[in-house]
mmCIF file of N, CA and C in Angstrom:
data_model
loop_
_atom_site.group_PDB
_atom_site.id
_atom_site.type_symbol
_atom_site.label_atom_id
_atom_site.label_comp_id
_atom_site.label_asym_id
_atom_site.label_seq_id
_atom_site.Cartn_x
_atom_site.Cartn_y
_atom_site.Cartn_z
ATOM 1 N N UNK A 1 -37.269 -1.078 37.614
ATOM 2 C CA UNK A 1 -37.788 -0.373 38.750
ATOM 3 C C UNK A 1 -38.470 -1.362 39.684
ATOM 4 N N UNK A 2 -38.260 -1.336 40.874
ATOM 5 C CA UNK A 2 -38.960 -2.161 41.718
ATOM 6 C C UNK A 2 -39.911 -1.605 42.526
ATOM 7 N N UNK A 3 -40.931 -2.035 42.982
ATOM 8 C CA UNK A 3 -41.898 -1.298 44.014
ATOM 9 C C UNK A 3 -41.624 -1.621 45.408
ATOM 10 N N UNK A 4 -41.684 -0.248 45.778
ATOM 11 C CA UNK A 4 -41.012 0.130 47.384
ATOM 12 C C UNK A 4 -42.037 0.320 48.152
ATOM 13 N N UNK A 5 -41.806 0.365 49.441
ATOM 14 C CA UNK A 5 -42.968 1.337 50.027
ATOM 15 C C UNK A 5 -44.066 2.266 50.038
ATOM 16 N N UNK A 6 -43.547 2.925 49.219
ATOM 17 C CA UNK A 6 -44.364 4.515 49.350
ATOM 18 C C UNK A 6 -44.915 4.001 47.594
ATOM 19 N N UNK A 7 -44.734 3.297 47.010
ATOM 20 C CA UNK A 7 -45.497 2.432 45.399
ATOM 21 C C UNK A 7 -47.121 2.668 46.061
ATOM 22 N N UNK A 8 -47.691 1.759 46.396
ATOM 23 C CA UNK A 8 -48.900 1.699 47.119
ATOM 24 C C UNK A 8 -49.778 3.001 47.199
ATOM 25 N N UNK A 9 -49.181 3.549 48.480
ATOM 26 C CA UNK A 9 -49.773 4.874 48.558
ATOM 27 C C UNK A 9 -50.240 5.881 47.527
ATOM 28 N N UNK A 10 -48.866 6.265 46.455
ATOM 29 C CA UNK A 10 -48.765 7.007 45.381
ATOM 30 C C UNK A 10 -49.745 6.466 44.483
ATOM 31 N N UNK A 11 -49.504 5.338 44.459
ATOM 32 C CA UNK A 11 -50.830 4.576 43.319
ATOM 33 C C UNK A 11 -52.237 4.746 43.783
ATOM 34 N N UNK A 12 -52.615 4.606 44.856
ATOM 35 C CA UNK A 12 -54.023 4.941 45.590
ATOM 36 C C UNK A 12 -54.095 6.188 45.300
ATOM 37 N N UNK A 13 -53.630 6.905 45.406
ATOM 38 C CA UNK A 13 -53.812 8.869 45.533
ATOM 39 C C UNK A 13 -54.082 8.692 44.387
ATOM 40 N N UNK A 14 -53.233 8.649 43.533
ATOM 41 C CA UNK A 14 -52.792 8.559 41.489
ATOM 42 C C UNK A 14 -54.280 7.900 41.232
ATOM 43 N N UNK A 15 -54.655 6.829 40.853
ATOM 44 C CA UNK A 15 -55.864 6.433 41.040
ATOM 45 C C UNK A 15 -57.112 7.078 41.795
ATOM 46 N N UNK A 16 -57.329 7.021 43.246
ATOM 47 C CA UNK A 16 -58.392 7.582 43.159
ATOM 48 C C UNK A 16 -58.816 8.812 42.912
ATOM 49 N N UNK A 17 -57.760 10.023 42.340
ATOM 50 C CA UNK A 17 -58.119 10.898 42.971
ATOM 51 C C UNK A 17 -57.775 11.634 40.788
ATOM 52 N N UNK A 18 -57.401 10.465 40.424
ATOM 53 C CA UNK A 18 -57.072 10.815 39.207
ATOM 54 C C UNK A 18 -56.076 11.700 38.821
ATOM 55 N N UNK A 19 -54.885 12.143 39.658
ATOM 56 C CA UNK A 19 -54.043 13.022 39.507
ATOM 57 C C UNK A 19 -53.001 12.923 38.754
ATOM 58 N N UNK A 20 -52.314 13.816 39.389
ATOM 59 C CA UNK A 20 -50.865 13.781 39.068
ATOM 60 C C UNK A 20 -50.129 14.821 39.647
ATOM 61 N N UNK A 21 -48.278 14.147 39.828
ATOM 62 C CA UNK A 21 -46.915 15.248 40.291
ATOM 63 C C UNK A 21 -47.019 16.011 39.499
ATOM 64 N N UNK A 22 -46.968 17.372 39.916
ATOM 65 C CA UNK A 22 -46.338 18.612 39.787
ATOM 66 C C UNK A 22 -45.032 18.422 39.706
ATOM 67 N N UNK A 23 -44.238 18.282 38.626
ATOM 68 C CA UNK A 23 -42.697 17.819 38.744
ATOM 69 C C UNK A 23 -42.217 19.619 38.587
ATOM 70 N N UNK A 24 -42.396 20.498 38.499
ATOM 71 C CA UNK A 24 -42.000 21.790 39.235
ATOM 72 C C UNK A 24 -42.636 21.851 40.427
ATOM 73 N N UNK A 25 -43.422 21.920 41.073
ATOM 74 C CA UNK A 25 -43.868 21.958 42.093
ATOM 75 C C UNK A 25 -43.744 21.157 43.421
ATOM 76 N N UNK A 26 -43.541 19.723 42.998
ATOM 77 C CA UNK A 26 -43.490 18.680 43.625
ATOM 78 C C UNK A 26 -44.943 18.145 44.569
ATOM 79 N N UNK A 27 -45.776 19.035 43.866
ATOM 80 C CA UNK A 27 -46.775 18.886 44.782
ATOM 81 C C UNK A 27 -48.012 17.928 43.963
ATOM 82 N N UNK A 28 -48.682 17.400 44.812
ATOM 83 C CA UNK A 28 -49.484 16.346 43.578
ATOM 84 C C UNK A 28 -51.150 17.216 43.587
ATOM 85 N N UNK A 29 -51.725 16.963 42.574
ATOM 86 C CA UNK A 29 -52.688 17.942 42.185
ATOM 87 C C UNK A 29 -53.442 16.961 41.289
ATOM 88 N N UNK A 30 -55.013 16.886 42.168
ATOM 89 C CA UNK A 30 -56.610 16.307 41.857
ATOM 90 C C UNK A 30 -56.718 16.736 40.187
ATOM 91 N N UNK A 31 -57.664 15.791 39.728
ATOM 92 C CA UNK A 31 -58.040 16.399 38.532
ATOM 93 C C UNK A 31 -59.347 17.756 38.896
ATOM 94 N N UNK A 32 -59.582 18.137 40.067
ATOM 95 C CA UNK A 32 -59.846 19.138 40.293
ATOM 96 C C UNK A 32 -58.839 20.016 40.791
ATOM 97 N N UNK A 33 -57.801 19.871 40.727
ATOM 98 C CA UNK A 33 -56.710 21.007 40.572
ATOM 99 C C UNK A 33 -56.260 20.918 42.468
ATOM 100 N N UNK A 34 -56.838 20.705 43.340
ATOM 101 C CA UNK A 34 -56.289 20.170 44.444
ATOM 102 C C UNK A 34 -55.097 19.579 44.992
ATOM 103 N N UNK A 35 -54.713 20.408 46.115
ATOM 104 C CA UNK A 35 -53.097 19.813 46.130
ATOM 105 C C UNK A 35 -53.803 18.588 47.512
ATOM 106 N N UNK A 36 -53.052 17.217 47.241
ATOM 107 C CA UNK A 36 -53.456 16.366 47.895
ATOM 108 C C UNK A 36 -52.228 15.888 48.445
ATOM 109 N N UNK A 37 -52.562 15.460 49.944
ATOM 110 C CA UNK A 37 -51.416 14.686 50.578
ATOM 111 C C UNK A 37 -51.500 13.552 51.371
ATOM 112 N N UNK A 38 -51.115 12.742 51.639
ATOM 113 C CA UNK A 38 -51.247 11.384 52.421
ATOM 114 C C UNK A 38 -50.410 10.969 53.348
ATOM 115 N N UNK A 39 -50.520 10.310 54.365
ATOM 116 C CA UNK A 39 -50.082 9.406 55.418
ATOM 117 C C UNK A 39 -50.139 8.245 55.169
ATOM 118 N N UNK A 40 -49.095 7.215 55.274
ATOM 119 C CA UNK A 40 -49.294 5.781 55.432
ATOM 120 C C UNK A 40 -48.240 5.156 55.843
ATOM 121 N N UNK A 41 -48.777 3.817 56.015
ATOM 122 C CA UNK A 41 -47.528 2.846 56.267
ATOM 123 C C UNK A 41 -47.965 1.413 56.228
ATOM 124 N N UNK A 42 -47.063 1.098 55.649
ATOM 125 C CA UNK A 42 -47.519 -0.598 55.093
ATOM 126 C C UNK A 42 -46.949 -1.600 55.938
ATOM 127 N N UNK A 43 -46.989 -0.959 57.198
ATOM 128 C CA UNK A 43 -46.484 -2.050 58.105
ATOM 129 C C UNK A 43 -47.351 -2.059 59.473
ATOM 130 N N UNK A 44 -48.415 -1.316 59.724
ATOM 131 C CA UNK A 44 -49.160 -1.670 61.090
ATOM 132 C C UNK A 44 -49.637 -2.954 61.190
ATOM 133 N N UNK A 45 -49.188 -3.333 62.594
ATOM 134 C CA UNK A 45 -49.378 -4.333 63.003
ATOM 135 C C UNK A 45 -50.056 -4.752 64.217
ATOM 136 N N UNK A 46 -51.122 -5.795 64.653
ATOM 137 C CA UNK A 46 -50.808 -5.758 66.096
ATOM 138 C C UNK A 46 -51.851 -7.678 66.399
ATOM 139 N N UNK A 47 -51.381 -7.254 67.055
ATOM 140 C CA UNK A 47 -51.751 -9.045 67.803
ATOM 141 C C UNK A 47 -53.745 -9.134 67.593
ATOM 142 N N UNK A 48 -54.030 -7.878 68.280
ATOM 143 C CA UNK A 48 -55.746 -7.432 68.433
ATOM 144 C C UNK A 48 -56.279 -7.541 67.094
ATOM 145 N N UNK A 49 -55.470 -7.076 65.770
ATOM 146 C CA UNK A 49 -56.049 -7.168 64.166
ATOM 147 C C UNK A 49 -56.253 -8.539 63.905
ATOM 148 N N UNK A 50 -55.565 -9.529 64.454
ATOM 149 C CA UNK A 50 -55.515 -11.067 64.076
ATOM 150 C C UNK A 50 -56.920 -11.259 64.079
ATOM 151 N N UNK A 51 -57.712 -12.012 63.167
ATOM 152 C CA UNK A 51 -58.795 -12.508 62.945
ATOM 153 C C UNK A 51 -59.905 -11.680 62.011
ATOM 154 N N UNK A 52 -59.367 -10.205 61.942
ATOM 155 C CA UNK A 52 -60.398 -9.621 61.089
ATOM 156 C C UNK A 52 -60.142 -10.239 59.763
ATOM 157 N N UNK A 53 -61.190 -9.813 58.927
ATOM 158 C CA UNK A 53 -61.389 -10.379 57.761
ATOM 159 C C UNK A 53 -61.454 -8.901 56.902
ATOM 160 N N UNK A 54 -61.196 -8.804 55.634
ATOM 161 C CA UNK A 54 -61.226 -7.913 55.008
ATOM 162 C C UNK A 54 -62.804 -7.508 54.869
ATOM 163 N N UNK A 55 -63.707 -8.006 55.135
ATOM 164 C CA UNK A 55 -65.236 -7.508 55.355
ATOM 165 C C UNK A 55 -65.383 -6.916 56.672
ATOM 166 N N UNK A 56 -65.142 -7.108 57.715
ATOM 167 C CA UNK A 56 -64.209 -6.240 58.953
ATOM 168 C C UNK A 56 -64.069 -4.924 58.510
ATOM 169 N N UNK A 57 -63.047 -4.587 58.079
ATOM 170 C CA UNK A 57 -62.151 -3.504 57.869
ATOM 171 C C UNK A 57 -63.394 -2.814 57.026
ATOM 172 N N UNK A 58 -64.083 -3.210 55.952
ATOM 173 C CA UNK A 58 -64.985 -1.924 55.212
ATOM 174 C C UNK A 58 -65.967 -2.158 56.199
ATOM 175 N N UNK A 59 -66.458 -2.875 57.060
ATOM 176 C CA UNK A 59 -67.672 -2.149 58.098
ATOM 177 C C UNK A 59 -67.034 -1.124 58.616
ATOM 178 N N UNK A 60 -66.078 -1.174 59.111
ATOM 179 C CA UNK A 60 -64.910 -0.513 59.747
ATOM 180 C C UNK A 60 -65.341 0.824 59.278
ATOM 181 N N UNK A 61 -64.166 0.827 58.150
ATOM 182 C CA UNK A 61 -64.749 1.890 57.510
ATOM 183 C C UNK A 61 -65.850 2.786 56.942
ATOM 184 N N UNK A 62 -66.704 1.753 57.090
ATOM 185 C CA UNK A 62 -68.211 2.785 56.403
ATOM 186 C C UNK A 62 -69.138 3.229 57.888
ATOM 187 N N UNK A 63 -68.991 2.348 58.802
ATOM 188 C CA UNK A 63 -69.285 3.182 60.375
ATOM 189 C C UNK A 63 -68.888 4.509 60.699
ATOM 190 N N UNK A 64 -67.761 4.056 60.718
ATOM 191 C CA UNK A 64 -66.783 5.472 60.855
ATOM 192 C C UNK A 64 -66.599 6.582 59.747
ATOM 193 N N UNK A 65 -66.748 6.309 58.915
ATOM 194 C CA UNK A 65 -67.094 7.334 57.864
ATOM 195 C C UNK A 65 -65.463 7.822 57.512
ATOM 196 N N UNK A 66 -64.794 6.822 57.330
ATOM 197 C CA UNK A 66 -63.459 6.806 56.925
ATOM 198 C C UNK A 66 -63.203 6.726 55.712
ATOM 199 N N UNK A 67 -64.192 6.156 54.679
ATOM 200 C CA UNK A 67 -64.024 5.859 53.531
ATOM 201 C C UNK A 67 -63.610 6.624 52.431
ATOM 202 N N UNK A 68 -62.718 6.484 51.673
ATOM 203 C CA UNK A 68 -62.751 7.565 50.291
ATOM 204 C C UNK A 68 -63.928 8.270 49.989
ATOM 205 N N UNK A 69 -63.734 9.750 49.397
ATOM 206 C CA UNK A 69 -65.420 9.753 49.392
ATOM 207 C C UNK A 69 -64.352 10.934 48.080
ATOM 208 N N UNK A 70 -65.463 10.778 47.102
ATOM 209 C CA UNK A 70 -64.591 11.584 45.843
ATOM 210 C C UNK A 70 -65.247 13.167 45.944
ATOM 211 N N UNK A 71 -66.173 13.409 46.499
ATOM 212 C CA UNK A 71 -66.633 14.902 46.545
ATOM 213 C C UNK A 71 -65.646 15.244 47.387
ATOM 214 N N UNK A 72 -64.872 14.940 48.364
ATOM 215 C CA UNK A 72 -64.181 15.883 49.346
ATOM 216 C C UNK A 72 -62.648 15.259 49.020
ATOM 217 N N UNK A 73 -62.591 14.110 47.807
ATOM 218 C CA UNK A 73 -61.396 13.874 48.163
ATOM 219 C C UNK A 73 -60.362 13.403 49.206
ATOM 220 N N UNK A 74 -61.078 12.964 50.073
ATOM 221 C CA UNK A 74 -60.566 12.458 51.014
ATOM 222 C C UNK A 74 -60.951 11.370 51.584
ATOM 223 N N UNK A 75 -60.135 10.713 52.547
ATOM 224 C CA UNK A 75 -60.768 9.268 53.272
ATOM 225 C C UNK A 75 -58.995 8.108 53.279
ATOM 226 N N UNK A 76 -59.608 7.312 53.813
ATOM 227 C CA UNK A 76 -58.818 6.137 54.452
ATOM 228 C C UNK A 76 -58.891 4.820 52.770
ATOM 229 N N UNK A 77 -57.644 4.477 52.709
ATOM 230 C CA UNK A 77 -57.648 3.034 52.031
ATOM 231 C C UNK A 77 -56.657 2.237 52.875
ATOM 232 N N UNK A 78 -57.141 0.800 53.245
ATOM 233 C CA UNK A 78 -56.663 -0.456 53.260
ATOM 234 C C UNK A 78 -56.138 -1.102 52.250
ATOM 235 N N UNK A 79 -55.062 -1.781 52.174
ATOM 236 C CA UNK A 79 -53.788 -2.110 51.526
ATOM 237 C C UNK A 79 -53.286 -3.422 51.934
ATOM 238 N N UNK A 80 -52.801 -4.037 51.184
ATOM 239 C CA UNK A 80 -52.154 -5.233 51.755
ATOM 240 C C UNK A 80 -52.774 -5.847 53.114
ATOM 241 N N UNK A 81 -54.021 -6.226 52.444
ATOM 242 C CA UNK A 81 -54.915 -6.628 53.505
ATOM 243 C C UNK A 81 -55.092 -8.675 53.569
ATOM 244 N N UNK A 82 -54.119 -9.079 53.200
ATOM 245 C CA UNK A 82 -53.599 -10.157 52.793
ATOM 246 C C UNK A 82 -53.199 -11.150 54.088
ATOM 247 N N UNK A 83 -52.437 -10.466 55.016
ATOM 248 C CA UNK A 83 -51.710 -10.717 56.187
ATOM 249 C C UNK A 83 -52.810 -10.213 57.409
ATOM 250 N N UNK A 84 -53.546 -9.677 57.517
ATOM 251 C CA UNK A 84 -54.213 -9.052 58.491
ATOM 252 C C UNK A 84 -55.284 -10.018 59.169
ATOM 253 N N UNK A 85 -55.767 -11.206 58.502
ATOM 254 C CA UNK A 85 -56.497 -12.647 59.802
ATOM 255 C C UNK A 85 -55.420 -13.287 60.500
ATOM 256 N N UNK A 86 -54.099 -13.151 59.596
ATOM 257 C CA UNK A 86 -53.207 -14.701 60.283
ATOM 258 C C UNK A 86 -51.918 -13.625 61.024
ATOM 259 N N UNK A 87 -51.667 -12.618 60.689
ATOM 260 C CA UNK A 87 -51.005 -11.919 60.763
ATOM 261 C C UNK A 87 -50.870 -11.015 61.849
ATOM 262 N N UNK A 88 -52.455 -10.224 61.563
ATOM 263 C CA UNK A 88 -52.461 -8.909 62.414
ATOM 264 C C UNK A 88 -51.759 -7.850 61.856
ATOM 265 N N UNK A 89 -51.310 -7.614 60.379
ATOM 266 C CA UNK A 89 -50.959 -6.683 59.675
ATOM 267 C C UNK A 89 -51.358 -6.174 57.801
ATOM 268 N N UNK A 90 -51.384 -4.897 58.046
ATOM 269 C CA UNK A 90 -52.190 -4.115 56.901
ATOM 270 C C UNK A 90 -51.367 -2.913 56.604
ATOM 271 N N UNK A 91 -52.027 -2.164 55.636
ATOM 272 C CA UNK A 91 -51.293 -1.355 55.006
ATOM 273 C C UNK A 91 -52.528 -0.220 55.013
ATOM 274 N N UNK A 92 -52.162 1.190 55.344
ATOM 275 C CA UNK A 92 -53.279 2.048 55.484
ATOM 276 C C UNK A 92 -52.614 3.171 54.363
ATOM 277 N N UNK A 93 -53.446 4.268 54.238
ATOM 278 C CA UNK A 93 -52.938 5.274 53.179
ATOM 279 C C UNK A 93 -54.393 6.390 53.442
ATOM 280 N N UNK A 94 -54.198 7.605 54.230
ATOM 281 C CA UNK A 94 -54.505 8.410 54.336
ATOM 282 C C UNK A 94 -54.508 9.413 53.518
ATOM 283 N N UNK A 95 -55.637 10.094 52.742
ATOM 284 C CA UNK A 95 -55.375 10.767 51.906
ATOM 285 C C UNK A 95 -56.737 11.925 52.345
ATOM 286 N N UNK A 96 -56.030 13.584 51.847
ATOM 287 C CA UNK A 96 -56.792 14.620 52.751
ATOM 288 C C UNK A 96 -56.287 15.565 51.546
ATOM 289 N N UNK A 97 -56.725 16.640 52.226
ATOM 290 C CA UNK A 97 -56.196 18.216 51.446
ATOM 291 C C UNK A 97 -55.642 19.210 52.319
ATOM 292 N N UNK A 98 -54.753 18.854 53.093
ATOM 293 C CA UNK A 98 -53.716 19.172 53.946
ATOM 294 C C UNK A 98 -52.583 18.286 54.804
ATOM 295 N N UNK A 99 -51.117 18.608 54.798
ATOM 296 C CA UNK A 99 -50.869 18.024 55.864
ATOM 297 C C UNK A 99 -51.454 17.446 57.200
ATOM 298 N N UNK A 100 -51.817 18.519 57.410
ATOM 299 C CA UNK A 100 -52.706 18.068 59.271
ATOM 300 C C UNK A 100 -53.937 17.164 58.608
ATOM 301 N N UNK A 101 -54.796 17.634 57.935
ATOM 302 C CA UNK A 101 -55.707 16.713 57.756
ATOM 303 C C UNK A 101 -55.253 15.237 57.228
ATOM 304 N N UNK A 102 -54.193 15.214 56.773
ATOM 305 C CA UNK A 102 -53.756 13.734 56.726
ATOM 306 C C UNK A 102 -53.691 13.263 58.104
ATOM 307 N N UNK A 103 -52.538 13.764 58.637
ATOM 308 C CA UNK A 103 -52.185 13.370 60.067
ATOM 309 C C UNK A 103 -53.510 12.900 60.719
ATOM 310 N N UNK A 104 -53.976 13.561 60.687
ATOM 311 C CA UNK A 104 -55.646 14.105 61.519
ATOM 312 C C UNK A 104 -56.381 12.487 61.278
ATOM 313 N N UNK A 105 -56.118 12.207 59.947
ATOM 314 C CA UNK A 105 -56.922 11.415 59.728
ATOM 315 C C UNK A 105 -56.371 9.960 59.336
ATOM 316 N N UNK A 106 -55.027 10.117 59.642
ATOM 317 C CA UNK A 106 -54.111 8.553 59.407
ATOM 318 C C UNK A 106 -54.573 8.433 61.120
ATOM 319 N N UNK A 107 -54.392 9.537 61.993
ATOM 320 C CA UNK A 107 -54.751 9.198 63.604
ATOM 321 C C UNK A 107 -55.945 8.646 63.830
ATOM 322 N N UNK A 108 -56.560 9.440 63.302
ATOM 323 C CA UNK A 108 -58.451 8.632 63.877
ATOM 324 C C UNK A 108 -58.515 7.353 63.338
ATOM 325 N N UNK A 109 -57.421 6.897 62.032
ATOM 326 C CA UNK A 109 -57.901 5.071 61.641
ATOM 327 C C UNK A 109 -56.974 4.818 62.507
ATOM 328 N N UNK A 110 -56.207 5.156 63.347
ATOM 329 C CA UNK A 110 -55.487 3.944 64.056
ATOM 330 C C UNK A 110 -56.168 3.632 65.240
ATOM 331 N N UNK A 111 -57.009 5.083 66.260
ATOM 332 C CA UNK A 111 -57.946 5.123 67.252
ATOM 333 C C UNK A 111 -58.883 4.256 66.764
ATOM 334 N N UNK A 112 -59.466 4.079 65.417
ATOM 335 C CA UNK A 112 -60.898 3.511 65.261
ATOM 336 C C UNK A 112 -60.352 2.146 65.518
ATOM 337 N N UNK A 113 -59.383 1.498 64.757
ATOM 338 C CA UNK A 113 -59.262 0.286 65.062
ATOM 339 C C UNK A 113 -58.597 -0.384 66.154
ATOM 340 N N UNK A 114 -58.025 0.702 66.997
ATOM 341 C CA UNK A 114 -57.692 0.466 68.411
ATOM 342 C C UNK A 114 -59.582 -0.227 69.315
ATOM 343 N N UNK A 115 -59.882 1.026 69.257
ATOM 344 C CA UNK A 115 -61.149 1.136 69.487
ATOM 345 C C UNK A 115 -61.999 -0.004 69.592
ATOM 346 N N UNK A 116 -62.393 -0.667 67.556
ATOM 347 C CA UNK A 116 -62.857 -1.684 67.474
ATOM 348 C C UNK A 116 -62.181 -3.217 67.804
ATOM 349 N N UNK A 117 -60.515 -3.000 68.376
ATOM 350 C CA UNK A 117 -60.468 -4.330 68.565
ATOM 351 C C UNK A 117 -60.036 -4.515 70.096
ATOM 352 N N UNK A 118 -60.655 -3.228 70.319
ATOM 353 C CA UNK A 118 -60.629 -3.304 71.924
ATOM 354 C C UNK A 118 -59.072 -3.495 72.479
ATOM 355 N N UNK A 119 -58.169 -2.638 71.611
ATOM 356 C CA UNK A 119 -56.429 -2.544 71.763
ATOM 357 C C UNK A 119 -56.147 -1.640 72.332
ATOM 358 N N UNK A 120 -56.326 -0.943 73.004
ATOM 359 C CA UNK A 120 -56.019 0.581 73.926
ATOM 360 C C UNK A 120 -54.324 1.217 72.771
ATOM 361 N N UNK A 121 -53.522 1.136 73.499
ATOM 362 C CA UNK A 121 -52.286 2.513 72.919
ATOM 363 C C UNK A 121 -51.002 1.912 72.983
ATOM 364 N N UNK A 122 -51.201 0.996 73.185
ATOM 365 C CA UNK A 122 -49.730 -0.565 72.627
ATOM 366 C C UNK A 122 -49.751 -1.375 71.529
ATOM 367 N N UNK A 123 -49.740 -0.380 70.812
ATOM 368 C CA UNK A 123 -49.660 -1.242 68.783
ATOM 369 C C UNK A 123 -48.207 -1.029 69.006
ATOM 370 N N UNK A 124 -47.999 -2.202 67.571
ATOM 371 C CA UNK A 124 -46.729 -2.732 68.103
ATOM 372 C C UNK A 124 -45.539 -1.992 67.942
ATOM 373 N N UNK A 125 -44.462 -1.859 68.197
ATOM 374 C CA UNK A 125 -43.385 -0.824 68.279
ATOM 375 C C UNK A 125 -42.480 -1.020 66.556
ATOM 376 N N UNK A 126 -43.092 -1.891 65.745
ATOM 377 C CA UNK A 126 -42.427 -2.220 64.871
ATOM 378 C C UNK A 126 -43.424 -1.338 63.176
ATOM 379 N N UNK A 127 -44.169 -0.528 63.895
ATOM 380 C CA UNK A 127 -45.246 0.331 63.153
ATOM 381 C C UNK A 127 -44.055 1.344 62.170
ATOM 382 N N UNK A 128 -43.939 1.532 61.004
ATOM 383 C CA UNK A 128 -43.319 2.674 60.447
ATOM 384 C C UNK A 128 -43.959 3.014 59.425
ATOM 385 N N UNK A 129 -44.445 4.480 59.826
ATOM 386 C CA UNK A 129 -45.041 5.396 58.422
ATOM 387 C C UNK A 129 -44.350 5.431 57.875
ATOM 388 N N UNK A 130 -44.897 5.600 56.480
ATOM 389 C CA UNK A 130 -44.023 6.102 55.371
ATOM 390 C C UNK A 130 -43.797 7.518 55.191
#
């Protein structure tokens, strides 16, 4: 088996959230019984990310109040944060207790770090969610 794309994500959810597939259901479910869903993509990129440092990204996150937080189950993880000083690319994984609230909230980390690197709404065209 090799790890693909969507490896990452599934493992973050699986991990933090302690779960597991519903293989009748297909739906993945908290060890509080919660159906959980995520947004991501291990390919955002942009010229403006060049120079952050992975201490960056958790101010980032704990300003904004993006962070995993295990009472609500929800929040933002950084991923493949390896490439993101020399690069300008990372790996995000949105995780919520709804579709929209994923969406909702894979959107506000891309605004926040638009935001903080002073990038307005031209990230790069080579961006693909998973």
């Amino acid at each position: 088996m090799r790890v693909v794309g969507t490896t990452h994500p599934f493992l973050a959810l699986r991990f933090l959230t302690g779960g597991e597939l519903n293989q009748s259901s297909g739906l993945f479910h908290s060890l509080s019984h919660r159906a959980k869903y995520y947004k991501a993509t291990d390919n955002l990129q942009s010229e403006a990310y060049r120079g952050l440092l992975p201490d960056d990204l958790m101010d980032i996150l704990s300003v904004h109040q993006l962070h995993y937080n295990h009472r609500t189950e929800s929040g933002v993880l950084f991923h493949l944060i390896g490439a993101l000083s020399e690069y300008g690319k990372l790996g995000v994984t949105a995780i919520a207790n709804s579709p929209a609230e994923a969406r909702e909230l894979y959107d506000r980390t891309l605004a926040v770090l638009d935001i903080e690197t002073r990038f307005g709404r031209t990230r790069a065209a080579n961006e693909q969610p998973i």
